[in-house]
PDB file of C-alpha atoms in Angstrom:
ATOM      1  CA  MET A   1     -21.745 -52.724   7.443  1.00  0.00           C
ATOM      2  CA  ASP A   2     -25.188 -52.775   6.617  1.00  0.00           C
ATOM      3  CA  SER A   3     -28.367 -51.313   8.583  1.00  0.00           C
ATOM      4  CA  PHE A   4     -28.799 -54.314  11.138  1.00  0.00           C
ATOM      5  CA  ASP A   5     -25.672 -54.832  12.425  1.00  0.00           C
ATOM      6  CA  PHE A   6     -24.925 -51.069  12.825  1.00  0.00           C
ATOM      7  CA  ALA A   7     -28.415 -50.138  14.426  1.00  0.00           C
ATOM      8  CA  THR A   8     -27.128 -54.517  16.622  1.00  0.00           C
ATOM      9  CA  MET A   9     -23.980 -51.481  17.434  1.00  0.00           C
ATOM     10  CA  TRP A  10     -25.340 -48.876  18.050  1.00  0.00           C
ATOM     11  CA  GLN A  11     -26.878 -50.227  20.569  1.00  0.00           C
ATOM     12  CA  LYS A  12     -24.087 -50.910  22.613  1.00  0.00           C
ATOM     13  CA  THR A  13     -23.674 -47.684  22.665  1.00  0.00           C
ATOM     14  CA  PRO A  14     -23.832 -46.528  26.345  1.00  0.00           C
ATOM     15  CA  LEU A  15     -24.086 -42.362  25.071  1.00  0.00           C
ATOM     16  CA  PRO A  16     -25.729 -42.857  21.388  1.00  0.00           C
ATOM     17  CA  MET A  17     -23.292 -39.554  19.793  1.00  0.00           C
ATOM     18  CA  ILE A  18     -21.720 -38.604  17.574  1.00  0.00           C
ATOM     19  CA  ALA A  19     -19.386 -36.145  18.768  1.00  0.00           C
ATOM     20  CA  ILE A  20     -19.013 -32.847  15.833  1.00  0.00           C
ATOM     21  CA  LEU A  21     -15.275 -32.268  16.166  1.00  0.00           C
ATOM     22  CA  ARG A  22     -15.507 -29.152  12.893  1.00  0.00           C
ATOM     23  CA  GLY A  23     -11.895 -27.279  13.575  1.00  0.00           C
ATOM     24  CA  LEU A  24      -9.663 -29.164  15.071  1.00  0.00           C
ATOM     25  CA  ARG A  25      -6.263 -29.193  14.422  1.00  0.00           C
ATOM     26  CA  PRO A  26      -4.439 -32.071  15.115  1.00  0.00           C
ATOM     27  CA  GLU A  27      -2.490 -31.326  18.158  1.00  0.00           C
ATOM     28  CA  GLU A  28      -5.270 -30.330  20.531  1.00  0.00           C
ATOM     29  CA  ALA A  29      -6.571 -34.331  18.994  1.00  0.00           C
ATOM     30  CA  ALA A  30      -5.250 -36.182  21.315  1.00  0.00           C
ATOM     31  CA  GLU A  31      -6.406 -34.692  24.230  1.00  0.00           C
ATOM     32  CA  ILE A  32      -9.822 -33.589  23.271  1.00  0.00           C
ATOM     33  CA  GLY A  33     -10.229 -37.015  22.840  1.00  0.00           C
ATOM     34  CA  ASP A  34      -9.498 -37.480  25.437  1.00  0.00           C
ATOM     35  CA  VAL A  35     -12.066 -35.311  27.350  1.00  0.00           C
ATOM     36  CA  LEU A  36     -14.819 -36.251  25.319  1.00  0.00           C
ATOM     37  CA  LEU A  37     -14.188 -40.163  26.362  1.00  0.00           C
ATOM     38  CA  GLU A  38     -13.865 -39.102  29.555  1.00  0.00           C
ATOM     39  CA  ALA A  39     -17.314 -38.224  29.262  1.00  0.00           C
ATOM     40  CA  GLY A  40     -18.270 -41.181  27.993  1.00  0.00           C
ATOM     41  CA  PHE A  41     -18.339 -40.284  23.901  1.00  0.00           C
ATOM     42  CA  THR A  42     -16.791 -43.299  21.463  1.00  0.00           C
ATOM     43  CA  TRP A  43     -18.110 -41.952  19.179  1.00  0.00           C
ATOM     44  CA  LEU A  44     -15.941 -38.651  17.431  1.00  0.00           C
ATOM     45  CA  GLU A  45     -15.960 -37.420  13.805  1.00  0.00           C
ATOM     46  CA  VAL A  46     -13.630 -34.722  12.383  1.00  0.00           C
ATOM     47  CA  PRO A  47     -15.362 -33.252   9.396  1.00  0.00           C
ATOM     48  CA  LEU A  48     -12.951 -32.725   5.653  1.00  0.00           C
ATOM     49  CA  ASN A  49     -13.353 -28.727   5.934  1.00  0.00           C
ATOM     50  CA  SER A  50     -10.942 -28.473   9.392  1.00  0.00           C
ATOM     51  CA  PRO A  51      -7.076 -27.878   9.932  1.00  0.00           C
ATOM     52  CA  ARG A  52      -5.202 -31.268   8.305  1.00  0.00           C
ATOM     53  CA  ALA A  53      -8.697 -33.460   9.764  1.00  0.00           C
ATOM     54  CA  LEU A  54      -7.050 -36.537   7.591  1.00  0.00           C
ATOM     55  CA  ASP A  55      -3.785 -36.387  10.299  1.00  0.00           C
ATOM     56  CA  SER A  56      -5.680 -35.456  13.592  1.00  0.00           C
ATOM     57  CA  ILE A  57      -8.305 -38.851  12.946  1.00  0.00           C
ATOM     58  CA  SER A  58      -4.794 -40.413  12.213  1.00  0.00           C
ATOM     59  CA  LEU A  59      -4.598 -38.512  15.826  1.00  0.00           C
ATOM     60  CA  LEU A  60      -7.406 -39.818  17.084  1.00  0.00           C
ATOM     61  CA  ARG A  61      -7.384 -43.476  15.655  1.00  0.00           C
ATOM     62  CA  GLU A  62      -4.261 -44.027  17.912  1.00  0.00           C
ATOM     63  CA  ARG A  63      -5.629 -42.642  20.896  1.00  0.00           C
ATOM     64  CA  VAL A  64      -8.477 -43.992  21.463  1.00  0.00           C
ATOM     65  CA  GLY A  65      -6.942 -47.248  20.367  1.00  0.00           C
ATOM     66  CA  MET A  66     -10.999 -49.913  20.542  1.00  0.00           C
ATOM     67  CA  ARG A  67     -12.353 -47.457  22.963  1.00  0.00           C
ATOM     68  CA  ALA A  68     -14.066 -45.459  20.873  1.00  0.00           C
ATOM     69  CA  ILE A  69     -14.348 -45.742  16.658  1.00  0.00           C
ATOM     70  CA  VAL A  70     -13.246 -42.036  14.569  1.00  0.00           C
ATOM     71  CA  GLY A  71     -14.234 -40.675  11.365  1.00  0.00           C
ATOM     72  CA  ALA A  72     -15.160 -38.241   9.374  1.00  0.00           C
ATOM     73  CA  GLY A  73     -17.987 -35.569   8.071  1.00  0.00           C
ATOM     74  CA  THR A  74     -18.565 -33.808   5.375  1.00  0.00           C
ATOM     75  CA  VAL A  75     -17.401 -36.285   2.794  1.00  0.00           C
ATOM     76  CA  LEU A  76     -18.678 -35.382   0.098  1.00  0.00           C
ATOM     77  CA  THR A  77     -16.836 -37.335  -3.259  1.00  0.00           C
ATOM     78  CA  THR A  78     -15.240 -41.209  -3.087  1.00  0.00           C
ATOM     79  CA  GLU A  79     -11.822 -39.525  -3.138  1.00  0.00           C
ATOM     80  CA  GLN A  80     -12.190 -38.710   0.489  1.00  0.00           C
ATOM     81  CA  VAL A  81     -14.131 -42.102   1.629  1.00  0.00           C
ATOM     82  CA  ASP A  82     -10.182 -44.192   0.413  1.00  0.00           C
ATOM     83  CA  SER A  83      -8.273 -40.836   2.288  1.00  0.00           C
ATOM     84  CA  VAL A  84     -10.019 -41.373   5.453  1.00  0.00           C
ATOM     85  CA  VAL A  85     -10.430 -44.984   5.519  1.00  0.00           C
ATOM     86  CA  ASP A  86      -6.408 -44.822   4.594  1.00  0.00           C
ATOM     87  CA  ALA A  87      -6.188 -42.598   7.490  1.00  0.00           C
ATOM     88  CA  GLY A  88      -7.300 -44.683   9.449  1.00  0.00           C
ATOM     89  CA  GLY A  89     -11.378 -43.603   9.960  1.00  0.00           C
ATOM     90  CA  GLN A  90     -14.121 -46.179  10.278  1.00  0.00           C
ATOM     91  CA  VAL A  91     -17.059 -44.142   9.693  1.00  0.00           C
ATOM     92  CA  ILE A  92     -18.267 -42.200   6.673  1.00  0.00           C
ATOM     93  CA  ILE A  93     -20.518 -39.097   7.433  1.00  0.00           C
ATOM     94  CA  SER A  94     -21.623 -36.542   4.972  1.00  0.00           C
ATOM     95  CA  PRO A  95     -24.082 -33.889   4.587  1.00  0.00           C
ATOM     96  CA  ASN A  96     -25.645 -34.501   1.301  1.00  0.00           C
ATOM     97  CA  MET A  97     -27.365 -38.582   0.054  1.00  0.00           C
ATOM     98  CA  ASN A  98     -24.286 -39.198  -2.397  1.00  0.00           C
ATOM     99  CA  LEU A  99     -25.122 -41.799  -4.209  1.00  0.00           C
ATOM    100  CA  SER A 100     -21.131 -42.576  -4.706  1.00  0.00           C
ATOM    101  CA  VAL A 101     -19.781 -42.340  -1.646  1.00  0.00           C
ATOM    102  CA  ILE A 102     -22.663 -44.559   0.233  1.00  0.00           C
ATOM    103  CA  ARG A 103     -21.733 -47.619  -2.003  1.00  0.00           C
ATOM    104  CA  ARG A 104     -17.631 -45.870  -1.747  1.00  0.00           C
ATOM    105  CA  SER A 105     -17.439 -46.615   1.776  1.00  0.00           C
ATOM    106  CA  ARG A 106     -19.909 -50.534   1.830  1.00  0.00           C
ATOM    107  CA  ASP A 107     -16.483 -51.094  -0.058  1.00  0.00           C
ATOM    108  CA  ARG A 108     -14.235 -49.977   1.797  1.00  0.00           C
ATOM    109  CA  GLY A 109     -15.891 -51.480   5.217  1.00  0.00           C
ATOM    110  CA  ALA A 110     -16.570 -47.905   6.244  1.00  0.00           C
ATOM    111  CA  ILE A 111     -19.419 -47.195   8.042  1.00  0.00           C
ATOM    112  CA  SER A 112     -22.079 -44.535   6.459  1.00  0.00           C
ATOM    113  CA  LEU A 113     -24.302 -42.337   7.707  1.00  0.00           C
ATOM    114  CA  PRO A 114     -25.258 -39.852   4.699  1.00  0.00           C
ATOM    115  CA  GLY A 115     -27.308 -36.658   5.696  1.00  0.00           C
ATOM    116  CA  VAL A 116     -31.652 -36.766   4.428  1.00  0.00           C
ATOM    117  CA  ALA A 117     -34.136 -34.428   5.060  1.00  0.00           C
ATOM    118  CA  THR A 118     -37.032 -36.579   2.600  1.00  0.00           C
ATOM    119  CA  PRO A 119     -38.429 -40.142   2.733  1.00  0.00           C
ATOM    120  CA  SER A 120     -36.793 -40.651  -0.820  1.00  0.00           C
ATOM    121  CA  GLU A 121     -33.679 -39.868   0.058  1.00  0.00           C
ATOM    122  CA  ALA A 122     -34.051 -42.040   3.231  1.00  0.00           C
ATOM    123  CA  PHE A 123     -35.114 -44.869   1.197  1.00  0.00           C
ATOM    124  CA  THR A 124     -32.580 -44.598  -1.526  1.00  0.00           C
ATOM    125  CA  ALA A 125     -29.176 -44.136   0.875  1.00  0.00           C
ATOM    126  CA  LEU A 126     -30.605 -47.322   3.060  1.00  0.00           C
ATOM    127  CA  ASP A 127     -31.091 -49.240  -1.194  1.00  0.00           C
ATOM    128  CA  ALA A 128     -27.927 -48.168  -1.745  1.00  0.00           C
ATOM    129  CA  GLY A 129     -26.487 -49.277   1.469  1.00  0.00           C
ATOM    130  CA  ALA A 130     -26.608 -46.499   4.104  1.00  0.00           C
ATOM    131  CA  SER A 131     -25.464 -48.186   7.647  1.00  0.00           C
ATOM    132  CA  GLY A 132     -28.020 -45.148   9.973  1.00  0.00           C
ATOM    133  CA  LEU A 133     -29.123 -42.044   8.730  1.00  0.00           C
ATOM    134  CA  LYS A 134     -28.353 -38.565   9.554  1.00  0.00           C
ATOM    135  CA  PHE A 135     -31.205 -36.299   9.420  1.00  0.00           C
ATOM    136  CA  TYR A 136     -30.098 -33.063   8.337  1.00  0.00           C
ATOM    137  CA  PRO A 137     -30.231 -30.494   9.303  1.00  0.00           C
ATOM    138  CA  ALA A 138     -31.898 -31.014  11.938  1.00  0.00           C
ATOM    139  CA  GLU A 139     -33.441 -26.879  12.193  1.00  0.00           C
ATOM    140  CA  MET A 140     -35.727 -27.432   9.296  1.00  0.00           C
ATOM    141  CA  ILE A 141     -36.700 -31.354   9.457  1.00  0.00           C
ATOM    142  CA  SER A 142     -38.431 -30.815  13.508  1.00  0.00           C
ATOM    143  CA  PRO A 143     -39.458 -33.837  15.021  1.00  0.00           C
ATOM    144  CA  ASP A 144     -43.143 -33.830  13.637  1.00  0.00           C
ATOM    145  CA  ILE A 145     -41.209 -34.185  10.490  1.00  0.00           C
ATOM    146  CA  LEU A 146     -39.021 -36.445  11.777  1.00  0.00           C
ATOM    147  CA  ARG A 147     -42.401 -39.032  13.615  1.00  0.00           C
ATOM    148  CA  ALA A 148     -43.537 -39.256  10.122  1.00  0.00           C
ATOM    149  CA  MET A 149     -40.837 -40.824   8.613  1.00  0.00           C
ATOM    150  CA  CYS A 150     -39.945 -43.771  11.571  1.00  0.00           C
ATOM    151  CA  VAL A 151     -43.315 -44.502  10.783  1.00  0.00           C
ATOM    152  CA  VAL A 152     -42.861 -46.045   6.580  1.00  0.00           C
ATOM    153  CA  LEU A 153     -38.780 -46.619   7.799  1.00  0.00           C
ATOM    154  CA  PRO A 154     -37.648 -50.146   8.683  1.00  0.00           C
ATOM    155  CA  PRO A 155     -38.130 -50.249  12.692  1.00  0.00           C
ATOM    156  CA  HIS A 156     -34.310 -51.019  13.075  1.00  0.00           C
ATOM    157  CA  VAL A 157     -33.086 -48.020  10.793  1.00  0.00           C
ATOM    158  CA  VAL A 158     -30.443 -45.402  13.090  1.00  0.00           C
ATOM    159  CA  CYS A 159     -31.736 -42.266  12.596  1.00  0.00           C
ATOM    160  CA  MET A 160     -30.391 -39.184  14.281  1.00  0.00           C
ATOM    161  CA  PRO A 161     -30.769 -35.216  13.444  1.00  0.00           C
ATOM    162  CA  VAL A 162     -28.130 -33.269  13.868  1.00  0.00           C
ATOM    163  CA  GLY A 163     -28.423 -29.557  13.619  1.00  0.00           C
ATOM    164  CA  GLY A 164     -28.609 -27.656  16.077  1.00  0.00           C
ATOM    165  CA  VAL A 165     -29.275 -29.570  18.760  1.00  0.00           C
ATOM    166  CA  SER A 166     -28.281 -28.772  22.364  1.00  0.00           C
ATOM    167  CA  ALA A 167     -27.008 -30.294  26.029  1.00  0.00           C
ATOM    168  CA  GLU A 168     -31.005 -30.219  26.538  1.00  0.00           C
ATOM    169  CA  ALA A 169     -33.123 -33.424  28.184  1.00  0.00           C
ATOM    170  CA  GLN A 170     -36.168 -31.659  26.634  1.00  0.00           C
ATOM    171  CA  GLN A 171     -34.941 -30.877  22.966  1.00  0.00           C
ATOM    172  CA  LEU A 172     -33.959 -34.524  22.928  1.00  0.00           C
ATOM    173  CA  GLN A 173     -36.858 -36.329  25.481  1.00  0.00           C
ATOM    174  CA  ARG A 174     -38.654 -34.127  21.225  1.00  0.00           C
ATOM    175  CA  TRP A 175     -36.198 -36.131  19.029  1.00  0.00           C
ATOM    176  CA  CYS A 176     -36.468 -39.253  20.827  1.00  0.00           C
ATOM    177  CA  GLU A 177     -40.430 -39.901  21.544  1.00  0.00           C
ATOM    178  CA  ALA A 178     -40.239 -38.774  17.353  1.00  0.00           C
ATOM    179  CA  GLY A 179     -38.112 -41.664  16.620  1.00  0.00           C
ATOM    180  CA  ALA A 180     -34.184 -39.887  16.498  1.00  0.00           C
ATOM    181  CA  LYS A 181     -32.385 -43.454  17.679  1.00  0.00           C
ATOM    182  CA  GLY A 182     -29.157 -40.757  18.307  1.00  0.00           C
ATOM    183  CA  PHE A 183     -27.126 -37.401  17.889  1.00  0.00           C
ATOM    184  CA  GLY A 184     -24.416 -35.393  16.071  1.00  0.00           C
ATOM    185  CA  CYS A 185     -23.917 -33.150  18.870  1.00  0.00           C
ATOM    186  CA  GLY A 186     -21.346 -29.750  16.722  1.00  0.00           C
ATOM    187  CA  GLY A 187     -21.228 -26.648  17.958  1.00  0.00           C
ATOM    188  CA  GLY A 188     -22.784 -27.429  21.197  1.00  0.00           C
ATOM    189  CA  LEU A 189     -20.033 -29.444  22.386  1.00  0.00           C
ATOM    190  CA  TYR A 190     -16.762 -27.411  20.269  1.00  0.00           C
ATOM    191  CA  ARG A 191     -15.545 -25.275  18.115  1.00  0.00           C
ATOM    192  CA  ALA A 192     -12.911 -24.292  16.328  1.00  0.00           C
ATOM    193  CA  GLY A 193     -10.849 -22.612  19.546  1.00  0.00           C
ATOM    194  CA  THR A 194     -12.535 -24.044  22.582  1.00  0.00           C
ATOM    195  CA  GLU A 195     -10.732 -24.172  25.894  1.00  0.00           C
ATOM    196  CA  CYS A 196      -9.894 -28.251  26.500  1.00  0.00           C
ATOM    197  CA  GLU A 197     -12.152 -27.733  29.672  1.00  0.00           C
ATOM    198  CA  GLN A 198     -15.076 -25.856  27.484  1.00  0.00           C
ATOM    199  CA  VAL A 199     -15.578 -29.411  25.858  1.00  0.00           C
ATOM    200  CA  ARG A 200     -14.925 -30.911  28.909  1.00  0.00           C
ATOM    201  CA  HIS A 201     -17.907 -28.757  30.739  1.00  0.00           C
ATOM    202  CA  ASN A 202     -19.667 -29.395  27.497  1.00  0.00           C
ATOM    203  CA  ALA A 203     -19.493 -32.903  26.613  1.00  0.00           C
ATOM    204  CA  LEU A 204     -20.472 -33.712  30.241  1.00  0.00           C
ATOM    205  CA  ALA A 205     -23.139 -30.956  29.636  1.00  0.00           C
ATOM    206  CA  TYR A 206     -24.674 -33.566  26.834  1.00  0.00           C
ATOM    207  CA  ALA A 207     -23.227 -36.934  28.750  1.00  0.00           C
ATOM    208  CA  GLN A 208     -26.207 -35.659  31.547  1.00  0.00           C
ATOM    209  CA  ALA A 209     -29.275 -34.842  29.471  1.00  0.00           C
ATOM    210  CA  TRP A 210     -28.971 -38.143  28.121  1.00  0.00           C
ATOM    211  CA  GLN A 211     -28.751 -39.425  31.692  1.00  0.00           C
ATOM    212  CA  GLN A 212     -31.729 -37.951  32.238  1.00  0.00           C
ATOM    213  CA  VAL A 213     -33.496 -38.948  29.267  1.00  0.00           C
ATOM    214  CA  ASN A 214     -32.833 -42.629  29.958  1.00  0.00           C
ATOM    215  CA  SER A 215     -33.742 -42.736  32.653  1.00  0.00           C
ATOM    216  CA  ARG A 216     -37.466 -41.817  32.233  1.00  0.00           C
ATOM    217  CA  ALA A 217     -37.362 -44.249  29.294  1.00  0.00           C
ATOM    218  CA  GLN A 218     -36.611 -47.292  32.251  1.00  0.00           C
ATOM    219  CA  ARG A 219     -39.423 -45.641  33.929  1.00  0.00           C
ATOM    220  CA  GLN A 220     -42.144 -45.362  31.800  1.00  0.00           C
TER     221      GLN A 220
END
């Protein structure tokens, strides 16, 4: 999926956040998926360094059906791209910018969200067919740097800070003012072993923070 089609698809997402479920186990995948859907999350990522990640991806796809997009994070090789797509994954997310991974994702019909941190990486990823850009680690990039990069990037491109994104409306607001159009939510949402009710609490906190940001934007 190219960046224009992805931008159109992403604009229709009520809660523009990807739930990063690092450490998720297959036996809890269905329940965690239900909780996240109830809170409004419709993009679910299982990093491949999680236990039996491909099994969790398959189980989540079966559970959520057409209600959410499911994919993998920490995808580093073309072989992993194939494994994820074969397991039912729809989105390929990486911490780095690997041209082979981007192209294989495109060829397999998957959404490609590579990790970038510089203008050169961002433009190279888009030229290779990236659907959107994961700005990682966000702690290193900062809203000011993202703002400067968005000045030169095509305006339709979906830029997502990932890393240290909290459920605080003020933080989300700063990123949005800098040009962010979405976020990846990791440790503040889910960590390995987190009880389901705690995940529910965390997910609702992120959703409420986004509602505050969105309400402010609509009033302006």
